[in-house]
């Protein structure tokens, strides 16, 4: 049996009404995702909401990149086009 630990580090930056998040997966390959959120000036300033939205977008971007890397690895290993179903 083999066990691995992969860690995702999320850095969140807030600048007035914009929030950005960078999610970096530390594994055999480093992969990074990015997410942005913008508060409408007429909305109440609740920083946690911007952080949550930007982070969810960064993690979604990271997940898509990880799936693309998986497909590329399968195609390289099999020399055949790969398609994955959810």
mmCIF file of N, CA, C and O in Angstrom:
data_model
loop_
_atom_site.group_PDB
_atom_site.id
_atom_site.type_symbol
_atom_site.label_atom_id
_atom_site.label_comp_id
_atom_site.label_asym_id
_atom_site.label_seq_id
_atom_site.Cartn_x
_atom_site.Cartn_y
_atom_site.Cartn_z
ATOM 1 N N UNK A 1 0.843 -1.180 0.000
ATOM 2 C CA UNK A 1 0.000 0.000 0.000
ATOM 3 C C UNK A 1 0.888 1.244 0.000
ATOM 4 O O UNK A 1 1.896 1.292 0.689
ATOM 5 N N UNK A 2 0.476 2.226 -0.771
ATOM 6 C CA UNK A 2 1.244 3.463 -0.880
ATOM 7 C C UNK A 2 0.354 4.643 -0.501
ATOM 8 O O UNK A 2 -0.797 4.720 -0.910
ATOM 9 N N UNK A 3 0.891 5.527 0.276
ATOM 10 C CA UNK A 3 0.158 6.722 0.687
ATOM 11 C C UNK A 3 0.955 7.957 0.300
ATOM 12 O O UNK A 3 2.165 7.987 0.485
ATOM 13 N N UNK A 4 0.282 8.940 -0.245
ATOM 14 C CA UNK A 4 0.905 10.214 -0.581
ATOM 15 C C UNK A 4 0.135 11.327 0.103
ATOM 16 O O UNK A 4 -1.051 11.191 0.379
ATOM 17 N N UNK A 5 0.805 12.416 0.348
ATOM 18 C CA UNK A 5 0.140 13.597 0.881
ATOM 19 C C UNK A 5 0.408 14.754 -0.059
ATOM 20 O O UNK A 5 1.557 15.099 -0.316
ATOM 21 N N UNK A 6 -0.660 15.318 -0.565
ATOM 22 C CA UNK A 6 -0.562 16.506 -1.394
ATOM 23 C C UNK A 6 -1.167 17.658 -0.606
ATOM 24 O O UNK A 6 -2.215 17.511 0.021
ATOM 25 N N UNK A 7 -0.534 18.787 -0.666
ATOM 26 C CA UNK A 7 -0.983 19.943 0.089
ATOM 27 C C UNK A 7 -1.357 21.068 -0.868
ATOM 28 O O UNK A 7 -0.646 21.318 -1.837
ATOM 29 N N UNK A 8 -2.471 21.717 -0.577
ATOM 30 C CA UNK A 8 -2.873 22.898 -1.341
ATOM 31 C C UNK A 8 -2.739 24.100 -0.416
ATOM 32 O O UNK A 8 -3.307 24.121 0.677
ATOM 33 N N UNK A 9 -1.984 25.078 -0.862
ATOM 34 C CA UNK A 9 -1.807 26.318 -0.117
ATOM 35 C C UNK A 9 -2.567 27.408 -0.860
ATOM 36 O O UNK A 9 -2.390 27.587 -2.071
ATOM 37 N N UNK A 10 -3.428 28.119 -0.132
ATOM 38 C CA UNK A 10 -4.214 29.194 -0.730
ATOM 39 C C UNK A 10 -3.776 30.520 -0.129
ATOM 40 O O UNK A 10 -3.786 30.679 1.101
ATOM 41 N N UNK A 11 -3.385 31.442 -0.983
ATOM 42 C CA UNK A 11 -3.046 32.804 -0.563
ATOM 43 C C UNK A 11 -4.122 33.732 -1.096
ATOM 44 O O UNK A 11 -4.454 33.689 -2.291
ATOM 45 N N UNK A 12 -4.664 34.566 -0.198
ATOM 46 C CA UNK A 12 -5.752 35.473 -0.544
ATOM 47 C C UNK A 12 -5.271 36.901 -0.343
ATOM 48 O O UNK A 12 -4.694 37.227 0.694
ATOM 49 N N UNK A 13 -5.532 37.739 -1.347
ATOM 50 C CA UNK A 13 -5.164 39.159 -1.269
ATOM 51 C C UNK A 13 -6.402 40.002 -1.521
ATOM 52 O O UNK A 13 -7.156 39.735 -2.463
ATOM 53 N N UNK A 14 -6.600 41.003 -0.675
ATOM 54 C CA UNK A 14 -7.717 41.918 -0.854
ATOM 55 C C UNK A 14 -7.181 43.308 -1.161
ATOM 56 O O UNK A 14 -6.264 43.781 -0.501
ATOM 57 N N UNK A 15 -7.773 43.941 -2.161
ATOM 58 C CA UNK A 15 -7.409 45.297 -2.563
ATOM 59 C C UNK A 15 -8.706 46.046 -2.816
ATOM 60 O O UNK A 15 -9.359 45.805 -3.833
ATOM 61 N N UNK A 16 -9.110 46.881 -1.907
ATOM 62 C CA UNK A 16 -10.373 47.637 -1.939
ATOM 63 C C UNK A 16 -11.536 46.702 -2.275
ATOM 64 O O UNK A 16 -11.903 45.879 -1.460
ATOM 65 N N UNK A 17 -12.103 46.783 -3.477
ATOM 66 C CA UNK A 17 -13.264 45.938 -3.789
ATOM 67 C C UNK A 17 -12.911 44.710 -4.628
ATOM 68 O O UNK A 17 -13.779 44.050 -5.172
ATOM 69 N N UNK A 18 -11.617 44.377 -4.727
ATOM 70 C CA UNK A 18 -11.167 43.200 -5.470
ATOM 71 C C UNK A 18 -10.467 42.220 -4.528
ATOM 72 O O UNK A 18 -9.689 42.626 -3.672
ATOM 73 N N UNK A 19 -10.745 40.948 -4.706
ATOM 74 C CA UNK A 19 -10.080 39.893 -3.948
ATOM 75 C C UNK A 19 -9.525 38.886 -4.932
ATOM 76 O O UNK A 19 -10.209 38.499 -5.889
ATOM 77 N N UNK A 20 -8.292 38.467 -4.723
ATOM 78 C CA UNK A 20 -7.703 37.428 -5.563
ATOM 79 C C UNK A 20 -7.219 36.293 -4.671
ATOM 80 O O UNK A 20 -6.869 36.506 -3.510
ATOM 81 N N UNK A 21 -7.248 35.095 -5.223
ATOM 82 C CA UNK A 21 -6.770 33.916 -4.500
ATOM 83 C C UNK A 21 -5.903 33.093 -5.442
ATOM 84 O O UNK A 21 -6.220 32.935 -6.627
ATOM 85 N N UNK A 22 -4.809 32.618 -4.911
ATOM 86 C CA UNK A 22 -3.925 31.710 -5.632
ATOM 87 C C UNK A 22 -3.881 30.411 -4.856
ATOM 88 O O UNK A 22 -3.563 30.412 -3.662
ATOM 89 N N UNK A 23 -4.226 29.307 -5.519
ATOM 90 C CA UNK A 23 -4.206 27.981 -4.903
ATOM 91 C C UNK A 23 -3.104 27.176 -5.574
ATOM 92 O O UNK A 23 -3.124 26.985 -6.793
ATOM 93 N N UNK A 24 -2.132 26.739 -4.788
ATOM 94 C CA UNK A 24 -0.996 25.994 -5.344
ATOM 95 C C UNK A 24 -0.981 24.592 -4.747
ATOM 96 O O UNK A 24 -0.962 24.419 -3.533
ATOM 97 N N UNK A 25 -1.001 23.597 -5.648
ATOM 98 C CA UNK A 25 -0.923 22.193 -5.244
ATOM 99 C C UNK A 25 0.535 21.784 -5.205
ATOM 100 O O UNK A 25 1.249 21.910 -6.194
ATOM 101 N N UNK A 26 0.969 21.322 -4.048
ATOM 102 C CA UNK A 26 2.338 20.830 -3.893
ATOM 103 C C UNK A 26 2.285 19.305 -3.946
ATOM 104 O O UNK A 26 1.840 18.653 -3.018
ATOM 105 N N UNK A 27 2.700 18.769 -5.081
ATOM 106 C CA UNK A 27 2.742 17.319 -5.299
ATOM 107 C C UNK A 27 3.999 17.051 -6.118
ATOM 108 O O UNK A 27 4.933 17.835 -6.074
ATOM 109 N N UNK A 28 3.989 15.970 -6.875
ATOM 110 C CA UNK A 28 5.152 15.724 -7.747
ATOM 111 C C UNK A 28 5.356 16.881 -8.707
ATOM 112 O O UNK A 28 6.463 17.258 -9.038
ATOM 113 N N UNK A 29 4.253 17.452 -9.162
ATOM 114 C CA UNK A 29 4.282 18.634 -10.024
ATOM 115 C C UNK A 29 3.554 19.759 -9.297
ATOM 116 O O UNK A 29 2.509 19.527 -8.696
ATOM 117 N N UNK A 30 4.089 20.927 -9.336
ATOM 118 C CA UNK A 30 3.380 22.071 -8.773
ATOM 119 C C UNK A 30 2.407 22.605 -9.815
ATOM 120 O O UNK A 30 2.776 22.845 -10.958
ATOM 121 N N UNK A 31 1.149 22.772 -9.407
ATOM 122 C CA UNK A 31 0.117 23.319 -10.280
ATOM 123 C C UNK A 31 -0.545 24.451 -9.506
ATOM 124 O O UNK A 31 -0.805 24.323 -8.310
ATOM 125 N N UNK A 32 -0.825 25.544 -10.188
ATOM 126 C CA UNK A 32 -1.438 26.691 -9.516
ATOM 127 C C UNK A 32 -2.712 27.108 -10.220
ATOM 128 O O UNK A 32 -2.797 27.087 -11.443
ATOM 129 N N UNK A 33 -3.708 27.480 -9.413
ATOM 130 C CA UNK A 33 -4.960 28.015 -9.934
ATOM 131 C C UNK A 33 -5.156 29.419 -9.410
ATOM 132 O O UNK A 33 -4.628 29.782 -8.357
ATOM 133 N N UNK A 34 -5.938 30.194 -10.133
ATOM 134 C CA UNK A 34 -6.162 31.583 -9.735
ATOM 135 C C UNK A 34 -7.650 31.895 -9.795
ATOM 136 O O UNK A 34 -8.353 31.443 -10.689
ATOM 137 N N UNK A 35 -8.095 32.661 -8.819
ATOM 138 C CA UNK A 35 -9.491 33.083 -8.788
ATOM 139 C C UNK A 35 -9.602 34.532 -8.388
ATOM 140 O O UNK A 35 -8.800 35.032 -7.595
ATOM 141 N N UNK A 36 -10.591 35.195 -8.940
ATOM 142 C CA UNK A 36 -10.816 36.612 -8.656
ATOM 143 C C UNK A 36 -12.269 36.842 -8.261
ATOM 144 O O UNK A 36 -13.162 36.131 -8.720
ATOM 145 N N UNK A 37 -12.479 37.839 -7.423
ATOM 146 C CA UNK A 37 -13.826 38.264 -7.054
ATOM 147 C C UNK A 37 -13.820 39.785 -6.962
ATOM 148 O O UNK A 37 -12.829 40.387 -6.564
ATOM 149 N N UNK A 38 -14.934 40.375 -7.350
ATOM 150 C CA UNK A 38 -15.059 41.823 -7.276
ATOM 151 C C UNK A 38 -16.376 42.166 -6.602
ATOM 152 O O UNK A 38 -17.429 41.664 -6.984
ATOM 153 N N UNK A 39 -16.300 43.014 -5.604
ATOM 154 C CA UNK A 39 -17.498 43.448 -4.895
ATOM 155 C C UNK A 39 -18.119 44.625 -5.635
ATOM 156 O O UNK A 39 -17.443 45.570 -6.008
ATOM 157 N N UNK A 40 -19.408 44.530 -5.841
ATOM 158 C CA UNK A 40 -20.145 45.649 -6.397
ATOM 159 C C UNK A 40 -20.098 46.788 -5.378
ATOM 160 O O UNK A 40 -20.360 46.567 -4.199
ATOM 161 N N UNK A 41 -19.769 48.001 -5.787
ATOM 162 C CA UNK A 41 -19.658 49.110 -4.832
ATOM 163 C C UNK A 41 -20.922 49.354 -4.009
ATOM 164 O O UNK A 41 -20.852 49.880 -2.900
ATOM 165 N N UNK A 42 -22.077 48.945 -4.516
ATOM 166 C CA UNK A 42 -23.312 49.148 -3.759
ATOM 167 C C UNK A 42 -23.570 48.036 -2.739
ATOM 168 O O UNK A 42 -24.489 48.142 -1.926
ATOM 169 N N UNK A 43 -22.767 46.956 -2.769
ATOM 170 C CA UNK A 43 -22.931 45.850 -1.818
ATOM 171 C C UNK A 43 -22.244 46.161 -0.499
ATOM 172 O O UNK A 43 -21.277 46.926 -0.443
ATOM 173 N N UNK A 44 -22.720 45.526 0.563
ATOM 174 C CA UNK A 44 -22.096 45.638 1.878
ATOM 175 C C UNK A 44 -20.704 45.020 1.829
ATOM 176 O O UNK A 44 -20.513 43.975 1.211
ATOM 177 N N UNK A 45 -19.759 45.649 2.485
ATOM 178 C CA UNK A 45 -18.373 45.151 2.504
ATOM 179 C C UNK A 45 -18.252 44.017 3.523
ATOM 180 O O UNK A 45 -18.168 44.255 4.724
ATOM 181 N N UNK A 46 -18.256 42.774 3.023
ATOM 182 C CA UNK A 46 -18.078 41.583 3.864
ATOM 183 C C UNK A 46 -16.908 40.809 3.241
ATOM 184 O O UNK A 46 -17.096 40.010 2.324
ATOM 185 N N UNK A 47 -15.672 41.070 3.718
ATOM 186 C CA UNK A 47 -14.482 40.481 3.098
ATOM 187 C C UNK A 47 -14.516 38.960 2.980
ATOM 188 O O UNK A 47 -13.978 38.400 2.018
ATOM 189 N N UNK A 48 -15.148 38.274 3.922
ATOM 190 C CA UNK A 48 -15.179 36.809 3.887
ATOM 191 C C UNK A 48 -15.844 36.291 2.616
ATOM 192 O O UNK A 48 -15.419 35.280 2.059
ATOM 193 N N UNK A 49 -16.856 36.992 2.133
ATOM 194 C CA UNK A 49 -17.553 36.546 0.925
ATOM 195 C C UNK A 49 -16.626 36.622 -0.281
ATOM 196 O O UNK A 49 -16.543 35.690 -1.081
ATOM 197 N N UNK A 50 -15.889 37.716 -0.410
ATOM 198 C CA UNK A 50 -14.933 37.836 -1.509
ATOM 199 C C UNK A 50 -13.856 36.775 -1.430
ATOM 200 O O UNK A 50 -13.456 36.197 -2.450
ATOM 201 N N UNK A 51 -13.387 36.489 -0.209
ATOM 202 C CA UNK A 51 -12.357 35.468 -0.022
ATOM 203 C C UNK A 51 -12.890 34.091 -0.412
ATOM 204 O O UNK A 51 -12.193 33.304 -1.071
ATOM 205 N N UNK A 52 -14.128 33.799 -0.008
ATOM 206 C CA UNK A 52 -14.719 32.498 -0.350
ATOM 207 C C UNK A 52 -14.892 32.346 -1.857
ATOM 208 O O UNK A 52 -14.571 31.297 -2.426
ATOM 209 N N UNK A 53 -15.392 33.379 -2.494
ATOM 210 C CA UNK A 53 -15.641 33.306 -3.926
ATOM 211 C C UNK A 53 -14.331 33.203 -4.707
ATOM 212 O O UNK A 53 -14.197 32.355 -5.602
ATOM 213 N N UNK A 54 -13.358 34.033 -4.375
ATOM 214 C CA UNK A 54 -12.071 33.978 -5.067
ATOM 215 C C UNK A 54 -11.392 32.627 -4.848
ATOM 216 O O UNK A 54 -10.821 32.053 -5.776
ATOM 217 N N UNK A 55 -11.469 32.097 -3.623
ATOM 218 C CA UNK A 55 -10.857 30.799 -3.321
ATOM 219 C C UNK A 55 -11.557 29.679 -4.075
ATOM 220 O O UNK A 55 -10.901 28.794 -4.641
ATOM 221 N N UNK A 56 -12.885 29.711 -4.127
ATOM 222 C CA UNK A 56 -13.598 28.655 -4.866
ATOM 223 C C UNK A 56 -13.222 28.681 -6.339
ATOM 224 O O UNK A 56 -13.051 27.633 -6.966
ATOM 225 N N UNK A 57 -13.052 29.857 -6.885
ATOM 226 C CA UNK A 57 -12.655 29.967 -8.290
ATOM 227 C C UNK A 57 -11.222 29.489 -8.504
ATOM 228 O O UNK A 57 -10.917 28.846 -9.515
ATOM 229 N N UNK A 58 -10.340 29.787 -7.562
ATOM 230 C CA UNK A 58 -8.948 29.320 -7.672
ATOM 231 C C UNK A 58 -8.882 27.796 -7.581
ATOM 232 O O UNK A 58 -8.151 27.154 -8.341
ATOM 233 N N UNK A 59 -9.658 27.206 -6.674
ATOM 234 C CA UNK A 59 -9.662 25.750 -6.538
ATOM 235 C C UNK A 59 -10.287 25.078 -7.755
ATOM 236 O O UNK A 59 -9.829 24.015 -8.192
ATOM 237 N N UNK A 60 -11.304 25.701 -8.328
ATOM 238 C CA UNK A 60 -11.910 25.166 -9.547
ATOM 239 C C UNK A 60 -10.909 25.204 -10.695
ATOM 240 O O UNK A 60 -10.769 24.231 -11.450
ATOM 241 N N UNK A 61 -10.194 26.325 -10.824
ATOM 242 C CA UNK A 61 -9.158 26.438 -11.851
ATOM 243 C C UNK A 61 -8.086 25.376 -11.642
ATOM 244 O O UNK A 61 -7.658 24.709 -12.589
ATOM 245 N N UNK A 62 -7.683 25.181 -10.400
ATOM 246 C CA UNK A 62 -6.681 24.164 -10.060
ATOM 247 C C UNK A 62 -7.182 22.770 -10.441
ATOM 248 O O UNK A 62 -6.453 21.973 -11.036
ATOM 249 N N UNK A 63 -8.438 22.473 -10.134
ATOM 250 C CA UNK A 63 -9.007 21.161 -10.449
ATOM 251 C C UNK A 63 -9.013 20.907 -11.952
ATOM 252 O O UNK A 63 -8.681 19.805 -12.407
ATOM 253 N N UNK A 64 -9.368 21.918 -12.731
ATOM 254 C CA UNK A 64 -9.377 21.754 -14.192
ATOM 255 C C UNK A 64 -7.965 21.508 -14.723
ATOM 256 O O UNK A 64 -7.767 20.672 -15.608
ATOM 257 N N UNK A 65 -6.997 22.218 -14.178
ATOM 258 C CA UNK A 65 -5.616 22.013 -14.615
ATOM 259 C C UNK A 65 -5.116 20.618 -14.228
ATOM 260 O O UNK A 65 -4.379 19.981 -14.994
ATOM 261 N N UNK A 66 -5.507 20.132 -13.061
ATOM 262 C CA UNK A 66 -5.103 18.794 -12.623
ATOM 263 C C UNK A 66 -5.734 17.732 -13.522
ATOM 264 O O UNK A 66 -5.074 16.752 -13.895
ATOM 265 N N UNK A 67 -6.986 17.925 -13.919
ATOM 266 C CA UNK A 67 -7.637 16.996 -14.837
ATOM 267 C C UNK A 67 -6.928 16.999 -16.183
ATOM 268 O O UNK A 67 -6.666 15.934 -16.765
ATOM 269 N N UNK A 68 -6.588 18.183 -16.687
ATOM 270 C CA UNK A 68 -5.856 18.264 -17.958
ATOM 271 C C UNK A 68 -4.507 17.542 -17.865
ATOM 272 O O UNK A 68 -4.103 16.850 -18.800
ATOM 273 N N UNK A 69 -3.824 17.684 -16.732
ATOM 274 C CA UNK A 69 -2.540 16.997 -16.537
ATOM 275 C C UNK A 69 -2.748 15.484 -16.520
ATOM 276 O O UNK A 69 -1.937 14.733 -17.074
ATOM 277 N N UNK A 70 -3.828 15.026 -15.903
ATOM 278 C CA UNK A 70 -4.134 13.590 -15.859
ATOM 279 C C UNK A 70 -4.370 13.044 -17.254
ATOM 280 O O UNK A 70 -3.873 11.969 -17.609
ATOM 281 N N UNK A 71 -5.140 13.780 -18.041
ATOM 282 C CA UNK A 71 -5.416 13.342 -19.414
ATOM 283 C C UNK A 71 -4.116 13.269 -20.213
ATOM 284 O O UNK A 71 -3.866 12.285 -20.929
ATOM 285 N N UNK A 72 -3.277 14.277 -20.084
ATOM 286 C CA UNK A 72 -1.997 14.280 -20.807
ATOM 287 C C UNK A 72 -1.125 13.104 -20.375
ATOM 288 O O UNK A 72 -0.482 12.464 -21.217
ATOM 289 N N UNK A 73 -1.117 12.788 -19.081
ATOM 290 C CA UNK A 73 -0.317 11.655 -18.591
ATOM 291 C C UNK A 73 -0.835 10.328 -19.141
ATOM 292 O O UNK A 73 -0.047 9.452 -19.524
ATOM 293 N N UNK A 74 -2.165 10.156 -19.185
ATOM 294 C CA UNK A 74 -2.744 8.921 -19.727
ATOM 295 C C UNK A 74 -2.409 8.800 -21.211
ATOM 296 O O UNK A 74 -2.014 7.732 -21.688
ATOM 297 N N UNK A 75 -2.542 9.889 -21.943
ATOM 298 C CA UNK A 75 -2.240 9.844 -23.376
ATOM 299 C C UNK A 75 -0.774 9.531 -23.625
ATOM 300 O O UNK A 75 -0.443 8.774 -24.547
ATOM 301 N N UNK A 76 0.102 10.076 -22.801
ATOM 302 C CA UNK A 76 1.523 9.789 -22.964
ATOM 303 C C UNK A 76 1.823 8.329 -22.634
ATOM 304 O O UNK A 76 2.605 7.668 -23.321
ATOM 305 N N UNK A 77 1.178 7.798 -21.614
ATOM 306 C CA UNK A 77 1.444 6.419 -21.192
ATOM 307 C C UNK A 77 0.863 5.395 -22.157
ATOM 308 O O UNK A 77 1.420 4.303 -22.322
ATOM 309 N N UNK A 78 -0.262 5.737 -22.798
ATOM 310 C CA UNK A 78 -0.938 4.766 -23.661
ATOM 311 C C UNK A 78 -0.765 5.027 -25.145
ATOM 312 O O UNK A 78 -1.123 4.169 -25.960
ATOM 313 N N UNK A 79 -0.284 6.200 -25.501
ATOM 314 C CA UNK A 79 -0.170 6.624 -26.904
ATOM 315 C C UNK A 79 -1.524 6.634 -27.608
ATOM 316 O O UNK A 79 -1.611 6.422 -28.818
ATOM 317 N N UNK A 80 -2.602 6.849 -26.835
ATOM 318 C CA UNK A 80 -3.959 6.927 -27.378
ATOM 319 C C UNK A 80 -4.648 8.154 -26.780
ATOM 320 O O UNK A 80 -4.398 8.501 -25.622
ATOM 321 N N UNK A 81 -5.561 8.751 -27.542
ATOM 322 C CA UNK A 81 -6.348 9.868 -26.981
ATOM 323 C C UNK A 81 -7.162 9.394 -25.768
ATOM 324 O O UNK A 81 -7.683 8.280 -25.767
ATOM 325 N N UNK A 82 -7.215 10.245 -24.772
ATOM 326 C CA UNK A 82 -7.946 9.882 -23.556
ATOM 327 C C UNK A 82 -9.127 10.830 -23.371
ATOM 328 O O UNK A 82 -9.024 12.019 -23.653
ATOM 329 N N UNK A 83 -10.237 10.258 -22.921
ATOM 330 C CA UNK A 83 -11.387 11.074 -22.525
ATOM 331 C C UNK A 83 -11.819 10.583 -21.153
ATOM 332 O O UNK A 83 -11.828 9.386 -20.890
ATOM 333 N N UNK A 84 -12.153 11.521 -20.308
ATOM 334 C CA UNK A 84 -12.590 11.186 -18.956
ATOM 335 C C UNK A 84 -14.034 11.603 -18.807
ATOM 336 O O UNK A 84 -14.468 12.613 -19.330
ATOM 337 N N UNK A 85 -14.780 10.810 -18.073
ATOM 338 C CA UNK A 85 -16.172 11.161 -17.759
ATOM 339 C C UNK A 85 -16.244 11.526 -16.285
ATOM 340 O O UNK A 85 -15.526 10.989 -15.471
ATOM 341 N N UNK A 86 -17.164 12.439 -15.974
ATOM 342 C CA UNK A 86 -17.309 12.803 -14.557
ATOM 343 C C UNK A 86 -18.148 11.819 -13.799
ATOM 344 O O UNK A 86 -18.815 11.009 -14.278
#
